[in-house]
mmCIF file of C-alpha atoms in Angstrom:
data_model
loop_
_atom_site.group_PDB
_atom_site.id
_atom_site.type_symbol
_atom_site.label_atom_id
_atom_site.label_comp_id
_atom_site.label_asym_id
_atom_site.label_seq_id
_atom_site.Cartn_x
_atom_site.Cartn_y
_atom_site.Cartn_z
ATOM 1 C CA UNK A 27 24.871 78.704 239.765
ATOM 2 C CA UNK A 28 23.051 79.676 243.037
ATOM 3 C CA UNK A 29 23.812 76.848 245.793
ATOM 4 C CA UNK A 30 23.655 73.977 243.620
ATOM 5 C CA UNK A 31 20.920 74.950 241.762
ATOM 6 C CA UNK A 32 21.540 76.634 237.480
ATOM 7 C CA UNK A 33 18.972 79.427 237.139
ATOM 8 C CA UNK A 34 17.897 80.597 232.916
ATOM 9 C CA UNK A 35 16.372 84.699 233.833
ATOM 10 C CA UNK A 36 14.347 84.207 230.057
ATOM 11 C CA UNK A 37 12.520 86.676 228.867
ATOM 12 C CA UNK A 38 15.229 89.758 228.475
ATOM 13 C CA UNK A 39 14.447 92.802 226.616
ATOM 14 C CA UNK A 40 16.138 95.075 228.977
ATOM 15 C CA UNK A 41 20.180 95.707 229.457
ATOM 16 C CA UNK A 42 19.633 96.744 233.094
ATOM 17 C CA UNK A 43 17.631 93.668 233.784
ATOM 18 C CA UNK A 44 20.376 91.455 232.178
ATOM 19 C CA UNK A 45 22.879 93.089 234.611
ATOM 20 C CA UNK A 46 20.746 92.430 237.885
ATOM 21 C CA UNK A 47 20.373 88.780 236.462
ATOM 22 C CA UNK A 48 24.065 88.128 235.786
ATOM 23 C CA UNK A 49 25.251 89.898 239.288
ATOM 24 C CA UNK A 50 22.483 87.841 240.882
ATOM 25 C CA UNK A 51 24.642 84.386 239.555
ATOM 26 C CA UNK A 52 22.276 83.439 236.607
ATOM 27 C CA UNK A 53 23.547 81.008 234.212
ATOM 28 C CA UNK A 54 21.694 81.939 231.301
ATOM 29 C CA UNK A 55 19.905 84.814 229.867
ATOM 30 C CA UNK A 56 16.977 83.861 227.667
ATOM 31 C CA UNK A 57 15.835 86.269 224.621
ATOM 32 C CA UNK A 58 12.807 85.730 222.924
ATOM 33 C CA UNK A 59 12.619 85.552 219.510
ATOM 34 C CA UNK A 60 9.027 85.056 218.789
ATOM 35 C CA UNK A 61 7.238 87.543 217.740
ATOM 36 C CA UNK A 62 3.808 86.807 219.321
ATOM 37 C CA UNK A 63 5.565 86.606 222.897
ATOM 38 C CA UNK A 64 4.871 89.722 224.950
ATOM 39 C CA UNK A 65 8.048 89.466 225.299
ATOM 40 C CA UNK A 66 9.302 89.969 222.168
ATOM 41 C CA UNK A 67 12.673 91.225 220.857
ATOM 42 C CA UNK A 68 13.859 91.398 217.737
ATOM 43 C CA UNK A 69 16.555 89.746 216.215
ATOM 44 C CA UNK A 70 18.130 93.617 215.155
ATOM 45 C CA UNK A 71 17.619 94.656 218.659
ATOM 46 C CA UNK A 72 19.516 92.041 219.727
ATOM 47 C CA UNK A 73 22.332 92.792 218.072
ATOM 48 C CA UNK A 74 22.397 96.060 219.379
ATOM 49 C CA UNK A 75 22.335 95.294 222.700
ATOM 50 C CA UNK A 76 24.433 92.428 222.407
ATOM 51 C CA UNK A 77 28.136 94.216 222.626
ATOM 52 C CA UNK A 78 26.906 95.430 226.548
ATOM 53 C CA UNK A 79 25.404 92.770 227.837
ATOM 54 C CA UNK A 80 27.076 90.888 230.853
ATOM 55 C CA UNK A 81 29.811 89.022 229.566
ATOM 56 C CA UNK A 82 29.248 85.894 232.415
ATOM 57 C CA UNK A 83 25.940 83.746 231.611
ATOM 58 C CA UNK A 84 24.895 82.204 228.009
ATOM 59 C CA UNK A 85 22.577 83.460 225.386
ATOM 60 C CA UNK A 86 20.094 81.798 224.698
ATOM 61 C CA UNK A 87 17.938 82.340 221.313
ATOM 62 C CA UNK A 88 14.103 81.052 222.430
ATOM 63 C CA UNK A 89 12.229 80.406 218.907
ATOM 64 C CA UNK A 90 9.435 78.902 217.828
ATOM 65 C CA UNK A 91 9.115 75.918 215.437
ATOM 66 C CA UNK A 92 11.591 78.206 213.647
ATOM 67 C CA UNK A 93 12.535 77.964 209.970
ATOM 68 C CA UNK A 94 16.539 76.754 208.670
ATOM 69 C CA UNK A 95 16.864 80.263 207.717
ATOM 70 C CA UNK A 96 15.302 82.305 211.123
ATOM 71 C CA UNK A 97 17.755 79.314 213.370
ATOM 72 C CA UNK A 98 20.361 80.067 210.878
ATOM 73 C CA UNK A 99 20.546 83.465 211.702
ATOM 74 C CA UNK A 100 20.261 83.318 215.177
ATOM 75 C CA UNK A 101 23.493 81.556 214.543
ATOM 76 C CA UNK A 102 25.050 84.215 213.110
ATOM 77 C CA UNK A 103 24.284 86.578 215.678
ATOM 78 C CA UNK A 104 26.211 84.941 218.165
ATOM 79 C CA UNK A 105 23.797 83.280 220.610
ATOM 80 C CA UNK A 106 25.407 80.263 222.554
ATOM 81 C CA UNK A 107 22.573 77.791 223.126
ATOM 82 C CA UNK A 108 18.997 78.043 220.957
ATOM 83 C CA UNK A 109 16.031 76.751 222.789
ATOM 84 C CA UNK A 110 12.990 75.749 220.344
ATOM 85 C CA UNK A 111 9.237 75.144 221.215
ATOM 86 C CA UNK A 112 7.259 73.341 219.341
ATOM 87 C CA UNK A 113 4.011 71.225 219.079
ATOM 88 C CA UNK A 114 4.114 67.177 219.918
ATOM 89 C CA UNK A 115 3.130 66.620 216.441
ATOM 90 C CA UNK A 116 5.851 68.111 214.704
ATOM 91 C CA UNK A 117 7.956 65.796 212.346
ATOM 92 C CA UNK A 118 10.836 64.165 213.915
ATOM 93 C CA UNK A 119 12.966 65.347 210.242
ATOM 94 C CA UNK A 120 11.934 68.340 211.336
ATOM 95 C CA UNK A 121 13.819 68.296 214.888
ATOM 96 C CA UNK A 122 16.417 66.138 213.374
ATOM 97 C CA UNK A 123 17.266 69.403 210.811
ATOM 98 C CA UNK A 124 17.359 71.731 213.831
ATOM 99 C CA UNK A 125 19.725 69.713 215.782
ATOM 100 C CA UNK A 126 21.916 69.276 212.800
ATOM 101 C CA UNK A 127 22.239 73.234 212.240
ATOM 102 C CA UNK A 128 22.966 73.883 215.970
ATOM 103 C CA UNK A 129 24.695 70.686 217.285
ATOM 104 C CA UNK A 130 22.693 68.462 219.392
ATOM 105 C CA UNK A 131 25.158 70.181 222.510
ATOM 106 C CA UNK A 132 23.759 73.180 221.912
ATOM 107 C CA UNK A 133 19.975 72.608 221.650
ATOM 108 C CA UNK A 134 17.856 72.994 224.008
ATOM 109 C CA UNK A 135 14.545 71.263 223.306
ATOM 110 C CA UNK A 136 11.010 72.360 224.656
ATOM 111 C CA UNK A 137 8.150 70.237 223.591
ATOM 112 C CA UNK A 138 4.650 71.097 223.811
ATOM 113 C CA UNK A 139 3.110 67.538 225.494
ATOM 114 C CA UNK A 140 0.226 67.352 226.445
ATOM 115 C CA UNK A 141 -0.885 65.889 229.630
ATOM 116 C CA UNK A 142 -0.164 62.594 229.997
ATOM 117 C CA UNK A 143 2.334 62.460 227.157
ATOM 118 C CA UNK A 144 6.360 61.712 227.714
ATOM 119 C CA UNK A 145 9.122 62.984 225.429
ATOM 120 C CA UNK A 146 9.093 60.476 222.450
ATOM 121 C CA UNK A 147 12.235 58.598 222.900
ATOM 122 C CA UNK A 148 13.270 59.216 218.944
ATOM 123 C CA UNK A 149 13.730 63.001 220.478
ATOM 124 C CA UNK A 150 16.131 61.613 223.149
ATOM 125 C CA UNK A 151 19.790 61.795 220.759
ATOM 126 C CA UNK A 152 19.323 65.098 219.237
ATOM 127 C CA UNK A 153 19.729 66.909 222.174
ATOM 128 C CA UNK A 154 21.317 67.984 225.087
ATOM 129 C CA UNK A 155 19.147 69.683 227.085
ATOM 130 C CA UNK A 156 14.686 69.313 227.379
ATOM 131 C CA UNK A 157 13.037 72.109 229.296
ATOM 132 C CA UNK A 158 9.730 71.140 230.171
ATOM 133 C CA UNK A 159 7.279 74.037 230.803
ATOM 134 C CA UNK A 160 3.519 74.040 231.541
ATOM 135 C CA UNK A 161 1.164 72.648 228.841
ATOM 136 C CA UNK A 162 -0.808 75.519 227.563
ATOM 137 C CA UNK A 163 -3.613 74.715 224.744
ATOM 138 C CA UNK A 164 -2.903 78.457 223.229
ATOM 139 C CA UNK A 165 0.316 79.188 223.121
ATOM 140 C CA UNK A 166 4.217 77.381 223.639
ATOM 141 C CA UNK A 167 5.286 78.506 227.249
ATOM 142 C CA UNK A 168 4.754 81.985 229.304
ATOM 143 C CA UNK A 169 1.400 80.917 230.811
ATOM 144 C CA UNK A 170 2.363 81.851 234.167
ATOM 145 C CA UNK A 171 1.232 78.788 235.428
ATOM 146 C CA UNK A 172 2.991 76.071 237.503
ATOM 147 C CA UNK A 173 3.192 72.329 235.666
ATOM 148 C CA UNK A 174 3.214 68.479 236.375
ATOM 149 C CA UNK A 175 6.575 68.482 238.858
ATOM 150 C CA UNK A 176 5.948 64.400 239.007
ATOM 151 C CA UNK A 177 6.594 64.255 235.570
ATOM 152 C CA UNK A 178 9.435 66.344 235.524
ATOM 153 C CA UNK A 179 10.864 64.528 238.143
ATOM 154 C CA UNK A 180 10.088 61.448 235.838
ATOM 155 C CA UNK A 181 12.341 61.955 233.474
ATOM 156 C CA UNK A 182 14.988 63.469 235.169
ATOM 157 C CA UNK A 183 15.432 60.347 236.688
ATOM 158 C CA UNK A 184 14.525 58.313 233.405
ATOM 159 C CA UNK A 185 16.963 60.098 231.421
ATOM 160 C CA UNK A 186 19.853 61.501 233.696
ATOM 161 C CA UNK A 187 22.659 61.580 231.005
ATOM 162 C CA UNK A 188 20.622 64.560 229.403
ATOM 163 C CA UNK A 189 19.893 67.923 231.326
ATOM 164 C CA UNK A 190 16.212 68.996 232.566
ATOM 165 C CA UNK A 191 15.454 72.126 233.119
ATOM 166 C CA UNK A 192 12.166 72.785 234.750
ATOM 167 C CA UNK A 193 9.987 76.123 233.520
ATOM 168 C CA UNK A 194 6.440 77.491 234.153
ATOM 169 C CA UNK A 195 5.212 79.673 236.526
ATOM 170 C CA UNK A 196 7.935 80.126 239.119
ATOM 171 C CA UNK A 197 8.675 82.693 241.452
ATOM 172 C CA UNK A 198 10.572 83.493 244.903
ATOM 173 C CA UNK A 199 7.260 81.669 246.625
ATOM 174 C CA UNK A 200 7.125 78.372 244.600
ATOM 175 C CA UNK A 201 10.457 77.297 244.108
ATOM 176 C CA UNK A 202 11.466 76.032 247.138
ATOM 177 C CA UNK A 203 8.468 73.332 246.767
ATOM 178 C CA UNK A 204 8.757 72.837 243.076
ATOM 179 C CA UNK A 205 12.699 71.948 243.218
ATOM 180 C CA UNK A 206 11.814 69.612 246.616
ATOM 181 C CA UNK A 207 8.899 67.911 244.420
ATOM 182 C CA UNK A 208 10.942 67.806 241.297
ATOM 183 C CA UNK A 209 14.213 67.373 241.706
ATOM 184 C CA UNK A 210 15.090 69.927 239.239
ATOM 185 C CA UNK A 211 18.564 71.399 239.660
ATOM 186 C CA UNK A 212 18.155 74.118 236.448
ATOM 187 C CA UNK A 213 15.525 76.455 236.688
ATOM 188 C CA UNK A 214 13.490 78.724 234.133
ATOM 189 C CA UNK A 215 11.771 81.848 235.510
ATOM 190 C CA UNK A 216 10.106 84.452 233.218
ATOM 191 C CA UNK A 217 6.860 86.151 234.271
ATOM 192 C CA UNK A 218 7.532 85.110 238.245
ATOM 193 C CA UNK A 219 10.406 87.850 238.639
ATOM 194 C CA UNK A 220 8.004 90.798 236.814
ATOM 195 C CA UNK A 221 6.329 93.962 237.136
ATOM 196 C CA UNK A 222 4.881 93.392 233.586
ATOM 197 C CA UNK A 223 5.806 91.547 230.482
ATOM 198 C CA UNK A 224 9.662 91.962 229.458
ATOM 199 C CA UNK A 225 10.325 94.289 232.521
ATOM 200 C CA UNK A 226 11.989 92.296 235.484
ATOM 201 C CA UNK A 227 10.662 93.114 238.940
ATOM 202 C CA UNK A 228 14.637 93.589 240.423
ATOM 203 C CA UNK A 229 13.543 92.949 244.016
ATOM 204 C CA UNK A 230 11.644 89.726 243.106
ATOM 205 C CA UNK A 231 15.113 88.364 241.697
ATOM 206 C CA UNK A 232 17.101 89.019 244.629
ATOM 207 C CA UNK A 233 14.664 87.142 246.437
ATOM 208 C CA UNK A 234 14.771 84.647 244.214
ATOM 209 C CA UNK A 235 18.545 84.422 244.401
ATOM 210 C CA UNK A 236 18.054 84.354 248.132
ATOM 211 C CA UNK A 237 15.721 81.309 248.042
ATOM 212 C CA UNK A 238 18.298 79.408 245.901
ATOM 213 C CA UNK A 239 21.142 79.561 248.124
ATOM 214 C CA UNK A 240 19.442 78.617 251.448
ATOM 215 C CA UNK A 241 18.024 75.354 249.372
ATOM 216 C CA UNK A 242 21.632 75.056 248.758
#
């Protein structure tokens, strides 16, 4: 935590990065599991790096719409929380099945909705944890772009005996207005802290850290 604020550095492919993220005061790293991300790493990779990383903030596993067997490995290779995009339309047996492999305390859900579009309240007891990140017609997350704060802010206060964490297109010179607009006190940043995709721009986290503790 930074002030009073929980920061998620996702995106990780690099051990140095990790370090600057975890000395910064970051809560969580985020690893991408996806193979389309241009942020990709793989799930033997991981491993590999996993016995040096910082020992202080969670792992978290990002997937999408994974498989039983693709979540049930990221089990096994020791990842503390497992974040999962996926489209609006997907089955809620299907979300029920991830939250019963991971525990609903340990899954963090990240719905693709649409403008316009709430989290469906059958969603609600089978997890945790909803990050909401900007709708993006191709893809699940890592547009770069900022979303609907209003709505964030929405259920936040709808739904305040889960956690929100608020994601898309965040940097050192947004935040300050998106956590005043939003409310949001976790963050997600990804492509705002780079020099290019997986490689985190070191000086644009320190200034991120720096923004988070004068909000306080």
């Amino acid at each position: 935590m930074i002030g009073n604020t929980y920061l998620k550095v996702c995106g990780q492919t690099r051990l140095e990065d990790a370090q600057v993220a975890a000395d910064l005061g970051a809560d969580y790293l985020g690893f991408i599991l996806y193979p389309k991300s241009p942020r990709y790493l793989s799930l033997e990779r991981y491993k590999e790096i996993a016995p040096t990383l910082p020992a202080g903030p969670r792992r978290v596993a990002v997937m999408v719409e994974p498989s039983l067997e693709a979540l049930g490995e990221a089990i096994a290779a020791g990842f503390d929380l497992f974040q999962i995009h996926f489209s609006h339309t997907t089955s809620l047996e299907t979300v029920r099945a991830w939250s019963g492999s991971v525990g609903a305390h340990r899954l963090w859900l990240a719905p693709k909705l649409p403008p316009g579009e709430d989290v469906p309240a059958d969603w609600l007891p089978l997890a945790a944890t909803f990050l909401l990140d900007t709708f993006h017609a191709g893809g699940f997350g890592g547009s770069g772009k900022t979303g609907d704060w209003g709505k964030f802010a929405r259920h936040q206060q709808t739904y305040p005996q889960h956690t929100w964490i608020l994601a898309g297109g965040l940097n050192p010179d947004n935040l300050t207005d998106a956590i005043t607009a939003s409310g949001a006190r976790t963050v997600d940043v990804n492509s705002g802290v780079e020099t290019s995709p997986g490689v985190k721009d070191h000086t644009k986290l320190k200034q991120l850290g720096d923004v988070l503790a004068k909000i306080g």
